[in-house]
Amino acid sequence: MIRFDQVSKQLGSKTVLNEISFEISEGETFVIVGLSGAGKSVTLKHMIRLMLPDAGTISIDGEAINHLTRHELQRVREKFGVLFQSAALLQWMSVRDNVALPLREHTDLDEKEILRRVDEKLELLSLGDAGHKFPSDISGGMQKRAGLARAIIMDPKIVLYDEPTSGLDPVTSRRIDDLIVDMQQKLGITSVVVTHDLHSALAIGSRIMMLHEGRIVENAAPADFIRSKNETVQSFLESQYITKKGKWEEKSHE
Protein backbone atom coordinates (compact mmCIF):
# COMPACT_ATOMS: atom_id res chain seq x y z
CA MET A 1 0.00 0.00 0.00
CA ILE A 2 2.77 2.49 0.98
CA ARG A 3 6.29 1.91 -0.25
CA PHE A 4 9.49 3.91 0.25
CA ASP A 5 12.35 2.86 -2.00
CA GLN A 6 15.81 4.31 -1.23
CA VAL A 7 14.32 7.64 -0.13
CA SER A 8 16.72 10.41 0.93
CA LYS A 9 16.05 13.94 2.18
CA GLN A 10 18.44 16.67 3.24
CA LEU A 11 17.35 19.79 5.14
CA GLY A 12 20.11 22.37 5.16
CA SER A 13 23.31 20.59 6.07
CA LYS A 14 21.52 17.71 7.82
CA THR A 15 20.66 14.41 6.13
CA VAL A 16 17.26 13.66 7.65
CA LEU A 17 16.50 10.52 5.62
CA ASN A 18 19.34 8.42 4.24
CA GLU A 19 18.23 5.90 1.60
CA ILE A 20 15.39 4.44 3.67
CA SER A 21 13.24 1.62 2.28
CA PHE A 22 10.14 0.04 3.83
CA GLU A 23 6.61 -1.09 2.99
CA ILE A 24 3.31 -0.74 4.85
CA SER A 25 0.60 -3.29 4.08
CA GLU A 26 -3.14 -2.64 3.95
CA GLY A 27 -4.80 -2.81 7.38
CA GLU A 28 -1.57 -2.39 9.37
CA THR A 29 -1.00 -0.09 12.29
CA PHE A 30 2.54 0.94 11.45
CA VAL A 31 4.33 2.99 14.12
CA ILE A 32 7.40 5.17 13.52
CA VAL A 33 9.50 6.00 16.59
CA GLY A 34 12.80 7.71 17.28
CA LEU A 35 14.46 10.60 19.06
CA SER A 36 13.55 14.21 18.25
CA GLY A 37 14.90 15.13 14.84
CA ALA A 38 15.15 11.51 13.69
CA GLY A 39 12.96 12.17 10.64
CA LYS A 40 9.63 10.74 11.83
CA SER A 41 7.39 13.66 10.84
CA VAL A 42 9.44 14.24 7.69
CA THR A 43 8.66 10.65 6.67
CA LEU A 44 4.96 11.25 7.30
CA LYS A 45 4.98 14.43 5.18
CA HIS A 46 6.55 12.56 2.29
CA MET A 47 3.60 10.13 2.23
CA ILE A 48 1.21 12.90 1.14
CA ARG A 49 3.90 14.82 -0.74
CA LEU A 50 4.01 17.81 1.56
CA MET A 51 7.73 17.20 1.01
CA LEU A 52 9.52 15.79 -2.02
CA PRO A 53 12.47 13.41 -1.63
CA ASP A 54 15.87 14.40 -2.96
CA ALA A 55 16.26 10.83 -4.20
CA GLY A 56 14.26 7.62 -4.22
CA THR A 57 10.64 6.76 -4.94
CA ILE A 58 7.46 6.84 -2.84
CA SER A 59 4.49 4.78 -4.05
CA ILE A 60 0.89 4.66 -2.83
CA ASP A 61 -1.13 1.63 -3.99
CA GLY A 62 1.57 0.89 -6.54
CA GLU A 63 1.57 4.42 -7.99
CA ALA A 64 4.73 6.54 -7.71
CA ILE A 65 3.75 9.99 -6.40
CA ASN A 66 7.02 11.88 -6.92
CA HIS A 67 6.01 13.51 -10.20
CA LEU A 68 2.20 13.51 -10.16
CA THR A 69 0.30 16.53 -11.45
CA ARG A 70 -1.75 18.58 -8.99
CA HIS A 71 -4.94 16.83 -10.10
CA GLU A 72 -3.37 13.38 -9.83
CA LEU A 73 -1.91 14.21 -6.41
CA GLN A 74 -5.31 15.37 -5.14
CA ARG A 75 -6.75 11.98 -6.12
CA VAL A 76 -4.04 10.21 -4.11
CA ARG A 77 -4.43 12.53 -1.12
CA GLU A 78 -8.13 11.67 -0.95
CA LYS A 79 -7.04 8.23 0.28
CA PHE A 80 -5.59 9.86 3.42
CA GLY A 81 -6.90 11.40 6.61
CA VAL A 82 -4.53 13.24 8.93
CA LEU A 83 -4.70 13.79 12.69
CA PHE A 84 -2.30 16.61 13.50
CA GLN A 85 -0.39 16.84 16.76
CA SER A 86 -2.46 19.82 17.94
CA ALA A 87 -5.74 18.43 16.51
CA ALA A 88 -5.72 21.69 14.42
CA LEU A 89 -9.37 22.51 15.08
CA LEU A 90 -10.62 25.93 13.99
CA GLN A 91 -11.39 27.71 17.24
CA TRP A 92 -14.24 29.83 15.87
CA MET A 93 -16.16 26.79 14.64
CA SER A 94 -18.17 24.29 16.63
CA VAL A 95 -16.98 20.69 16.81
CA ARG A 96 -19.72 19.69 14.35
CA ASP A 97 -18.68 22.38 11.86
CA ASN A 98 -15.00 21.44 12.20
CA VAL A 99 -15.80 17.83 11.33
CA ALA A 100 -18.13 18.87 8.49
CA LEU A 101 -15.52 21.15 6.87
CA PRO A 102 -13.94 18.58 4.47
CA LEU A 103 -17.39 17.48 3.25
CA ARG A 104 -18.48 21.07 2.63
CA GLU A 105 -15.26 21.93 0.82
CA HIS A 106 -14.72 18.79 -1.25
CA THR A 107 -18.15 17.26 -1.95
CA ASP A 108 -21.51 18.27 -3.42
CA LEU A 109 -23.50 16.60 -0.65
CA ASP A 110 -26.52 18.49 0.67
CA GLU A 111 -26.44 19.83 4.20
CA LYS A 112 -28.79 17.15 5.56
CA GLU A 113 -26.49 14.35 4.37
CA ILE A 114 -23.39 16.19 5.61
CA LEU A 115 -24.83 16.51 9.11
CA ARG A 116 -25.94 12.86 9.08
CA ARG A 117 -22.40 11.73 8.30
CA VAL A 118 -20.89 14.11 10.84
CA ASP A 119 -23.19 12.93 13.62
CA GLU A 120 -22.40 9.31 12.69
CA LYS A 121 -18.68 9.93 13.15
CA LEU A 122 -19.19 11.90 16.36
CA GLU A 123 -21.21 9.02 17.80
CA LEU A 124 -18.52 6.55 16.72
CA LEU A 125 -15.97 8.56 18.73
CA SER A 126 -18.28 9.15 21.75
CA LEU A 127 -18.67 12.84 20.94
CA GLY A 128 -22.41 12.84 20.29
CA ASP A 129 -23.05 15.45 23.01
CA ALA A 130 -20.15 17.72 22.02
CA GLY A 131 -21.11 18.71 18.49
CA HIS A 132 -22.44 22.14 19.47
CA LYS A 133 -19.44 23.00 21.65
CA PHE A 134 -16.37 24.96 20.61
CA PRO A 135 -12.83 23.53 20.86
CA SER A 136 -12.01 25.79 23.82
CA ASP A 137 -14.94 24.26 25.74
CA ILE A 138 -13.73 20.65 25.56
CA SER A 139 -10.74 18.76 26.97
CA GLY A 140 -7.53 17.99 25.12
CA GLY A 141 -8.55 14.37 24.73
CA MET A 142 -11.92 15.36 23.26
CA GLN A 143 -10.17 17.74 20.88
CA LYS A 144 -8.01 14.87 19.64
CA ARG A 145 -11.15 12.77 19.14
CA ALA A 146 -12.80 15.62 17.25
CA GLY A 147 -9.68 15.91 15.09
CA LEU A 148 -9.88 12.18 14.43
CA ALA A 149 -13.56 12.47 13.48
CA ARG A 150 -12.61 15.11 10.93
CA ALA A 151 -9.71 12.94 9.69
CA ILE A 152 -12.07 10.04 8.91
CA ILE A 153 -15.12 11.99 7.71
CA MET A 154 -14.18 11.37 4.04
CA ASP A 155 -13.80 7.61 4.73
CA PRO A 156 -10.06 7.45 3.94
CA LYS A 157 -8.16 4.20 3.44
CA ILE A 158 -5.17 5.51 5.42
CA VAL A 159 -4.95 7.72 8.49
CA LEU A 160 -1.71 9.46 9.46
CA TYR A 161 -1.31 10.29 13.16
CA ASP A 162 1.35 12.84 14.14
CA GLU A 163 2.09 12.44 17.87
CA PRO A 164 -1.55 11.64 18.74
CA THR A 165 -0.92 11.38 22.51
CA SER A 166 1.37 14.40 22.82
CA GLY A 167 0.40 16.66 25.72
CA LEU A 168 -2.17 14.25 27.13
CA ASP A 169 -2.17 12.60 30.53
CA PRO A 170 -1.47 8.82 30.65
CA VAL A 171 -5.12 7.80 31.06
CA THR A 172 -6.29 9.94 28.13
CA SER A 173 -3.31 8.75 26.06
CA ARG A 174 -4.38 5.14 26.50
CA ARG A 175 -7.92 6.07 25.42
CA ILE A 176 -6.51 7.56 22.22
CA ASP A 177 -4.54 4.33 21.70
CA ASP A 178 -7.78 2.36 22.06
CA LEU A 179 -9.45 4.62 19.49
CA ILE A 180 -6.67 4.03 16.96
CA VAL A 181 -7.06 0.27 17.38
CA ASP A 182 -10.84 0.63 17.20
CA MET A 183 -10.65 2.57 13.91
CA GLN A 184 -8.48 -0.15 12.42
CA GLN A 185 -10.79 -2.95 13.57
CA LYS A 186 -14.15 -1.32 12.78
CA LEU A 187 -13.27 0.51 9.57
CA GLY A 188 -10.29 -1.48 8.26
CA ILE A 189 -8.20 1.67 8.19
CA THR A 190 -4.46 1.48 7.61
CA SER A 191 -2.83 3.59 10.32
CA VAL A 192 0.60 5.23 10.29
CA VAL A 193 1.51 6.64 13.69
CA VAL A 194 4.45 8.87 14.59
CA THR A 195 5.11 8.93 18.33
CA HIS A 196 7.70 9.38 21.07
CA ASP A 197 5.58 7.21 23.36
CA LEU A 198 6.94 3.66 23.25
CA HIS A 199 4.24 2.34 25.57
CA SER A 200 1.70 3.53 22.99
CA ALA A 201 3.73 2.15 20.07
CA LEU A 202 4.00 -1.30 21.63
CA ALA A 203 0.32 -1.38 22.57
CA ILE A 204 -1.13 -0.43 19.17
CA GLY A 205 1.47 -1.31 16.55
CA SER A 206 1.44 -4.29 14.23
CA ARG A 207 5.00 -3.18 13.39
CA ILE A 208 7.35 -0.60 14.82
CA MET A 209 10.06 1.11 12.80
CA MET A 210 12.78 3.12 14.54
CA LEU A 211 14.67 5.88 12.77
CA HIS A 212 18.07 7.05 13.99
CA GLU A 213 20.38 9.50 12.27
CA GLY A 214 18.45 9.20 9.04
CA ARG A 215 18.46 5.41 8.84
CA ILE A 216 16.14 2.58 9.84
CA VAL A 217 17.70 0.72 12.76
CA GLU A 218 14.77 -1.63 13.40
CA ASN A 219 11.49 -2.60 11.74
CA ALA A 220 9.69 -5.40 13.58
CA ALA A 221 6.56 -6.60 15.36
CA PRO A 222 6.33 -5.35 18.99
CA ALA A 223 7.40 -8.64 20.56
CA ASP A 224 10.46 -8.71 18.30
CA PHE A 225 11.16 -5.00 18.64
CA ILE A 226 11.70 -5.27 22.40
CA ARG A 227 14.16 -8.11 21.79
CA SER A 228 16.18 -6.17 19.23
CA LYS A 229 19.92 -6.51 19.68
CA ASN A 230 20.48 -3.04 18.26
CA GLU A 231 22.07 -0.85 20.94
CA THR A 232 20.16 2.26 19.87
CA VAL A 233 16.84 0.43 20.18
CA GLN A 234 17.77 -1.00 23.58
CA SER A 235 18.82 2.43 24.83
CA PHE A 236 15.50 3.89 23.64
CA LEU A 237 13.57 1.12 25.38
CA GLU A 238 15.49 1.57 28.62
CA SER A 239 14.91 5.33 28.57
CA GLN A 240 11.16 4.67 28.89
CA TYR A 241 11.55 1.79 31.34
CA ILE A 242 10.35 -0.80 28.83
CA THR A 243 11.12 -4.39 29.74
CA LYS A 244 10.45 -7.57 27.80
CA LYS A 245 7.37 -8.16 29.95
CA GLY A 246 4.21 -6.18 29.33
CA LYS A 247 0.90 -6.04 27.48
CA TRP A 248 2.78 -6.20 24.16
CA GLU A 249 4.07 -9.64 25.17
CA GLU A 250 0.59 -11.03 24.43
CA LYS A 251 1.06 -10.21 20.73
CA SER A 252 3.81 -12.79 20.43
CA HIS A 253 1.31 -15.53 21.27
CA GLU A 254 -1.51 -14.48 18.95
mmCIF file of C-alpha atoms in Angstrom:
data_model
loop_
_atom_site.group_PDB
_atom_site.id
_atom_site.type_symbol
_atom_site.label_atom_id
_atom_site.label_comp_id
_atom_site.label_asym_id
_atom_site.label_seq_id
_atom_site.Cartn_x
_atom_site.Cartn_y
_atom_site.Cartn_z
ATOM 1 C CA MET A 1 0.000 0.000 0.000
ATOM 2 C CA ILE A 2 2.765 2.485 0.983
ATOM 3 C CA ARG A 3 6.288 1.910 -0.255
ATOM 4 C CA PHE A 4 9.491 3.912 0.251
ATOM 5 C CA ASP A 5 12.349 2.859 -2.001
ATOM 6 C CA GLN A 6 15.809 4.307 -1.227
ATOM 7 C CA VAL A 7 14.317 7.640 -0.127
ATOM 8 C CA SER A 8 16.716 10.405 0.925
ATOM 9 C CA LYS A 9 16.049 13.939 2.182
ATOM 10 C CA GLN A 10 18.439 16.668 3.241
ATOM 11 C CA LEU A 11 17.348 19.787 5.136
ATOM 12 C CA GLY A 12 20.114 22.369 5.155
ATOM 13 C CA SER A 13 23.314 20.587 6.073
ATOM 14 C CA LYS A 14 21.521 17.711 7.816
ATOM 15 C CA THR A 15 20.659 14.409 6.127
ATOM 16 C CA VAL A 16 17.263 13.659 7.653
ATOM 17 C CA LEU A 17 16.502 10.522 5.616
ATOM 18 C CA ASN A 18 19.341 8.425 4.238
ATOM 19 C CA GLU A 19 18.230 5.895 1.596
ATOM 20 C CA ILE A 20 15.388 4.441 3.668
ATOM 21 C CA SER A 21 13.236 1.624 2.284
ATOM 22 C CA PHE A 22 10.137 0.039 3.829
ATOM 23 C CA GLU A 23 6.608 -1.087 2.994
ATOM 24 C CA ILE A 24 3.308 -0.740 4.851
ATOM 25 C CA SER A 25 0.596 -3.287 4.083
ATOM 26 C CA GLU A 26 -3.136 -2.636 3.952
ATOM 27 C CA GLY A 27 -4.796 -2.809 7.379
ATOM 28 C CA GLU A 28 -1.567 -2.394 9.366
ATOM 29 C CA THR A 29 -0.998 -0.086 12.290
ATOM 30 C CA PHE A 30 2.543 0.943 11.454
ATOM 31 C CA VAL A 31 4.333 2.993 14.117
ATOM 32 C CA ILE A 32 7.397 5.172 13.523
ATOM 33 C CA VAL A 33 9.502 5.997 16.590
ATOM 34 C CA GLY A 34 12.797 7.709 17.277
ATOM 35 C CA LEU A 35 14.459 10.602 19.063
ATOM 36 C CA SER A 36 13.554 14.209 18.254
ATOM 37 C CA GLY A 37 14.905 15.135 14.837
ATOM 38 C CA ALA A 38 15.151 11.508 13.694
ATOM 39 C CA GLY A 39 12.959 12.171 10.642
ATOM 40 C CA LYS A 40 9.635 10.742 11.831
ATOM 41 C CA SER A 41 7.394 13.655 10.841
ATOM 42 C CA VAL A 42 9.440 14.238 7.687
ATOM 43 C CA THR A 43 8.665 10.649 6.673
ATOM 44 C CA LEU A 44 4.956 11.250 7.302
ATOM 45 C CA LYS A 45 4.977 14.433 5.184
ATOM 46 C CA HIS A 46 6.551 12.557 2.286
ATOM 47 C CA MET A 47 3.603 10.131 2.225
ATOM 48 C CA ILE A 48 1.214 12.898 1.141
ATOM 49 C CA ARG A 49 3.902 14.822 -0.743
ATOM 50 C CA LEU A 50 4.011 17.813 1.559
ATOM 51 C CA MET A 51 7.728 17.195 1.011
ATOM 52 C CA LEU A 52 9.516 15.792 -2.018
ATOM 53 C CA PRO A 53 12.466 13.415 -1.635
ATOM 54 C CA ASP A 54 15.869 14.405 -2.963
ATOM 55 C CA ALA A 55 16.261 10.826 -4.195
ATOM 56 C CA GLY A 56 14.257 7.616 -4.218
ATOM 57 C CA THR A 57 10.636 6.762 -4.942
ATOM 58 C CA ILE A 58 7.457 6.835 -2.844
ATOM 59 C CA SER A 59 4.492 4.776 -4.047
ATOM 60 C CA ILE A 60 0.893 4.658 -2.825
ATOM 61 C CA ASP A 61 -1.135 1.634 -3.985
ATOM 62 C CA GLY A 62 1.572 0.889 -6.536
ATOM 63 C CA GLU A 63 1.573 4.421 -7.992
ATOM 64 C CA ALA A 64 4.733 6.542 -7.713
ATOM 65 C CA ILE A 65 3.749 9.986 -6.398
ATOM 66 C CA ASN A 66 7.020 11.882 -6.922
ATOM 67 C CA HIS A 67 6.005 13.512 -10.198
ATOM 68 C CA LEU A 68 2.198 13.508 -10.156
ATOM 69 C CA THR A 69 0.300 16.529 -11.445
ATOM 70 C CA ARG A 70 -1.747 18.579 -8.990
ATOM 71 C CA HIS A 71 -4.942 16.835 -10.097
ATOM 72 C CA GLU A 72 -3.369 13.378 -9.826
ATOM 73 C CA LEU A 73 -1.910 14.214 -6.410
ATOM 74 C CA GLN A 74 -5.309 15.367 -5.137
ATOM 75 C CA ARG A 75 -6.751 11.980 -6.119
ATOM 76 C CA VAL A 76 -4.035 10.206 -4.107
ATOM 77 C CA ARG A 77 -4.432 12.527 -1.120
ATOM 78 C CA GLU A 78 -8.132 11.668 -0.951
ATOM 79 C CA LYS A 79 -7.037 8.231 0.278
ATOM 80 C CA PHE A 80 -5.591 9.861 3.422
ATOM 81 C CA GLY A 81 -6.902 11.397 6.606
ATOM 82 C CA VAL A 82 -4.530 13.241 8.932
ATOM 83 C CA LEU A 83 -4.699 13.789 12.688
ATOM 84 C CA PHE A 84 -2.303 16.607 13.499
ATOM 85 C CA GLN A 85 -0.390 16.841 16.762
ATOM 86 C CA SER A 86 -2.457 19.820 17.939
ATOM 87 C CA ALA A 87 -5.744 18.434 16.506
ATOM 88 C CA ALA A 88 -5.718 21.686 14.420
ATOM 89 C CA LEU A 89 -9.370 22.507 15.084
ATOM 90 C CA LEU A 90 -10.616 25.933 13.995
ATOM 91 C CA GLN A 91 -11.387 27.714 17.244
ATOM 92 C CA TRP A 92 -14.241 29.833 15.872
ATOM 93 C CA MET A 93 -16.164 26.794 14.640
ATOM 94 C CA SER A 94 -18.174 24.286 16.629
ATOM 95 C CA VAL A 95 -16.979 20.687 16.807
ATOM 96 C CA ARG A 96 -19.725 19.694 14.345
ATOM 97 C CA ASP A 97 -18.680 22.380 11.859
ATOM 98 C CA ASN A 98 -15.003 21.435 12.203
ATOM 99 C CA VAL A 99 -15.803 17.832 11.335
ATOM 100 C CA ALA A 100 -18.127 18.874 8.489
ATOM 101 C CA LEU A 101 -15.523 21.150 6.866
ATOM 102 C CA PRO A 102 -13.942 18.582 4.472
ATOM 103 C CA LEU A 103 -17.386 17.478 3.249
ATOM 104 C CA ARG A 104 -18.480 21.066 2.634
ATOM 105 C CA GLU A 105 -15.262 21.933 0.815
ATOM 106 C CA HIS A 106 -14.722 18.792 -1.248
ATOM 107 C CA THR A 107 -18.150 17.259 -1.949
ATOM 108 C CA ASP A 108 -21.515 18.272 -3.418
ATOM 109 C CA LEU A 109 -23.504 16.604 -0.648
ATOM 110 C CA ASP A 110 -26.524 18.486 0.667
ATOM 111 C CA GLU A 111 -26.442 19.828 4.203
ATOM 112 C CA LYS A 112 -28.786 17.146 5.563
ATOM 113 C CA GLU A 113 -26.493 14.347 4.374
ATOM 114 C CA ILE A 114 -23.391 16.185 5.615
ATOM 115 C CA LEU A 115 -24.834 16.513 9.114
ATOM 116 C CA ARG A 116 -25.942 12.862 9.079
ATOM 117 C CA ARG A 117 -22.398 11.732 8.303
ATOM 118 C CA VAL A 118 -20.890 14.112 10.839
ATOM 119 C CA ASP A 119 -23.192 12.934 13.615
ATOM 120 C CA GLU A 120 -22.405 9.312 12.686
ATOM 121 C CA LYS A 121 -18.675 9.930 13.146
ATOM 122 C CA LEU A 122 -19.194 11.900 16.361
ATOM 123 C CA GLU A 123 -21.209 9.015 17.801
ATOM 124 C CA LEU A 124 -18.521 6.555 16.724
ATOM 125 C CA LEU A 125 -15.973 8.560 18.734
ATOM 126 C CA SER A 126 -18.281 9.147 21.745
ATOM 127 C CA LEU A 127 -18.673 12.845 20.942
ATOM 128 C CA GLY A 128 -22.405 12.843 20.291
ATOM 129 C CA ASP A 129 -23.052 15.448 23.007
ATOM 130 C CA ALA A 130 -20.154 17.718 22.022
ATOM 131 C CA GLY A 131 -21.112 18.712 18.490
ATOM 132 C CA HIS A 132 -22.439 22.143 19.474
ATOM 133 C CA LYS A 133 -19.438 22.995 21.652
ATOM 134 C CA PHE A 134 -16.372 24.962 20.613
ATOM 135 C CA PRO A 135 -12.828 23.531 20.863
ATOM 136 C CA SER A 136 -12.015 25.786 23.816
ATOM 137 C CA ASP A 137 -14.935 24.259 25.735
ATOM 138 C CA ILE A 138 -13.735 20.650 25.556
ATOM 139 C CA SER A 139 -10.744 18.757 26.972
ATOM 140 C CA GLY A 140 -7.527 17.988 25.122
ATOM 141 C CA GLY A 141 -8.546 14.373 24.726
ATOM 142 C CA MET A 142 -11.915 15.364 23.263
ATOM 143 C CA GLN A 143 -10.170 17.744 20.883
ATOM 144 C CA LYS A 144 -8.008 14.867 19.644
ATOM 145 C CA ARG A 145 -11.146 12.766 19.136
ATOM 146 C CA ALA A 146 -12.799 15.615 17.248
ATOM 147 C CA GLY A 147 -9.683 15.909 15.094
ATOM 148 C CA LEU A 148 -9.880 12.178 14.433
ATOM 149 C CA ALA A 149 -13.563 12.468 13.480
ATOM 150 C CA ARG A 150 -12.608 15.110 10.928
ATOM 151 C CA ALA A 151 -9.709 12.939 9.690
ATOM 152 C CA ILE A 152 -12.067 10.037 8.909
ATOM 153 C CA ILE A 153 -15.119 11.989 7.709
ATOM 154 C CA MET A 154 -14.180 11.367 4.044
ATOM 155 C CA ASP A 155 -13.798 7.605 4.732
ATOM 156 C CA PRO A 156 -10.064 7.453 3.942
ATOM 157 C CA LYS A 157 -8.164 4.202 3.435
ATOM 158 C CA ILE A 158 -5.172 5.506 5.417
ATOM 159 C CA VAL A 159 -4.948 7.724 8.491
ATOM 160 C CA LEU A 160 -1.714 9.461 9.465
ATOM 161 C CA TYR A 161 -1.308 10.290 13.160
ATOM 162 C CA ASP A 162 1.352 12.836 14.137
ATOM 163 C CA GLU A 163 2.091 12.443 17.869
ATOM 164 C CA PRO A 164 -1.553 11.643 18.737
ATOM 165 C CA THR A 165 -0.922 11.376 22.508
ATOM 166 C CA SER A 166 1.373 14.398 22.818
ATOM 167 C CA GLY A 167 0.397 16.658 25.722
ATOM 168 C CA LEU A 168 -2.168 14.246 27.125
ATOM 169 C CA ASP A 169 -2.174 12.595 30.529
ATOM 170 C CA PRO A 170 -1.473 8.822 30.647
ATOM 171 C CA VAL A 171 -5.116 7.796 31.056
ATOM 172 C CA THR A 172 -6.287 9.938 28.128
ATOM 173 C CA SER A 173 -3.312 8.752 26.057
ATOM 174 C CA ARG A 174 -4.377 5.143 26.498
ATOM 175 C CA ARG A 175 -7.918 6.073 25.416
ATOM 176 C CA ILE A 176 -6.514 7.564 22.216
ATOM 177 C CA ASP A 177 -4.544 4.326 21.703
ATOM 178 C CA ASP A 178 -7.776 2.360 22.060
ATOM 179 C CA LEU A 179 -9.450 4.617 19.487
ATOM 180 C CA ILE A 180 -6.672 4.034 16.958
ATOM 181 C CA VAL A 181 -7.055 0.275 17.380
ATOM 182 C CA ASP A 182 -10.844 0.630 17.198
ATOM 183 C CA MET A 183 -10.649 2.566 13.908
ATOM 184 C CA GLN A 184 -8.482 -0.154 12.415
ATOM 185 C CA GLN A 185 -10.790 -2.947 13.573
ATOM 186 C CA LYS A 186 -14.154 -1.323 12.784
ATOM 187 C CA LEU A 187 -13.272 0.509 9.567
ATOM 188 C CA GLY A 188 -10.292 -1.479 8.262
ATOM 189 C CA ILE A 189 -8.203 1.673 8.191
ATOM 190 C CA THR A 190 -4.463 1.480 7.609
ATOM 191 C CA SER A 191 -2.827 3.592 10.321
ATOM 192 C CA VAL A 192 0.604 5.226 10.293
ATOM 193 C CA VAL A 193 1.507 6.642 13.694
ATOM 194 C CA VAL A 194 4.454 8.869 14.593
ATOM 195 C CA THR A 195 5.106 8.931 18.329
ATOM 196 C CA HIS A 196 7.698 9.375 21.066
ATOM 197 C CA ASP A 197 5.575 7.207 23.363
ATOM 198 C CA LEU A 198 6.943 3.660 23.252
ATOM 199 C CA HIS A 199 4.235 2.335 25.568
ATOM 200 C CA SER A 200 1.702 3.529 22.990
ATOM 201 C CA ALA A 201 3.733 2.149 20.071
ATOM 202 C CA LEU A 202 4.005 -1.299 21.632
ATOM 203 C CA ALA A 203 0.320 -1.384 22.565
ATOM 204 C CA ILE A 204 -1.133 -0.432 19.174
ATOM 205 C CA GLY A 205 1.470 -1.307 16.550
ATOM 206 C CA SER A 206 1.443 -4.294 14.233
ATOM 207 C CA ARG A 207 5.001 -3.182 13.391
ATOM 208 C CA ILE A 208 7.351 -0.602 14.820
ATOM 209 C CA MET A 209 10.064 1.106 12.800
ATOM 210 C CA MET A 210 12.777 3.118 14.541
ATOM 211 C CA LEU A 211 14.671 5.884 12.769
ATOM 212 C CA HIS A 212 18.066 7.049 13.989
ATOM 213 C CA GLU A 213 20.382 9.502 12.272
ATOM 214 C CA GLY A 214 18.446 9.197 9.041
ATOM 215 C CA ARG A 215 18.460 5.409 8.843
ATOM 216 C CA ILE A 216 16.139 2.576 9.836
ATOM 217 C CA VAL A 217 17.698 0.720 12.759
ATOM 218 C CA GLU A 218 14.768 -1.633 13.403
ATOM 219 C CA ASN A 219 11.485 -2.604 11.737
ATOM 220 C CA ALA A 220 9.689 -5.402 13.579
ATOM 221 C CA ALA A 221 6.564 -6.596 15.358
ATOM 222 C CA PRO A 222 6.333 -5.348 18.986
ATOM 223 C CA ALA A 223 7.397 -8.642 20.562
ATOM 224 C CA ASP A 224 10.461 -8.714 18.305
ATOM 225 C CA PHE A 225 11.161 -4.996 18.645
ATOM 226 C CA ILE A 226 11.699 -5.267 22.399
ATOM 227 C CA ARG A 227 14.157 -8.107 21.792
ATOM 228 C CA SER A 228 16.176 -6.172 19.229
ATOM 229 C CA LYS A 229 19.916 -6.513 19.683
ATOM 230 C CA ASN A 230 20.477 -3.036 18.256
ATOM 231 C CA GLU A 231 22.067 -0.846 20.936
ATOM 232 C CA THR A 232 20.159 2.256 19.868
ATOM 233 C CA VAL A 233 16.840 0.427 20.180
ATOM 234 C CA GLN A 234 17.766 -0.999 23.577
ATOM 235 C CA SER A 235 18.817 2.433 24.831
ATOM 236 C CA PHE A 236 15.504 3.893 23.641
ATOM 237 C CA LEU A 237 13.567 1.116 25.381
ATOM 238 C CA GLU A 238 15.487 1.566 28.616
ATOM 239 C CA SER A 239 14.906 5.328 28.572
ATOM 240 C CA GLN A 240 11.164 4.665 28.890
ATOM 241 C CA TYR A 241 11.555 1.790 31.344
ATOM 242 C CA ILE A 242 10.352 -0.799 28.832
ATOM 243 C CA THR A 243 11.119 -4.393 29.745
ATOM 244 C CA LYS A 244 10.450 -7.567 27.805
ATOM 245 C CA LYS A 245 7.373 -8.158 29.952
ATOM 246 C CA GLY A 246 4.210 -6.177 29.328
ATOM 247 C CA LYS A 247 0.899 -6.037 27.482
ATOM 248 C CA TRP A 248 2.777 -6.199 24.162
ATOM 249 C CA GLU A 249 4.074 -9.641 25.172
ATOM 250 C CA GLU A 250 0.594 -11.030 24.429
ATOM 251 C CA LYS A 251 1.061 -10.210 20.734
ATOM 252 C CA SER A 252 3.810 -12.786 20.426
ATOM 253 C CA HIS A 253 1.315 -15.535 21.270
ATOM 254 C CA GLU A 254 -1.515 -14.481 18.950
#
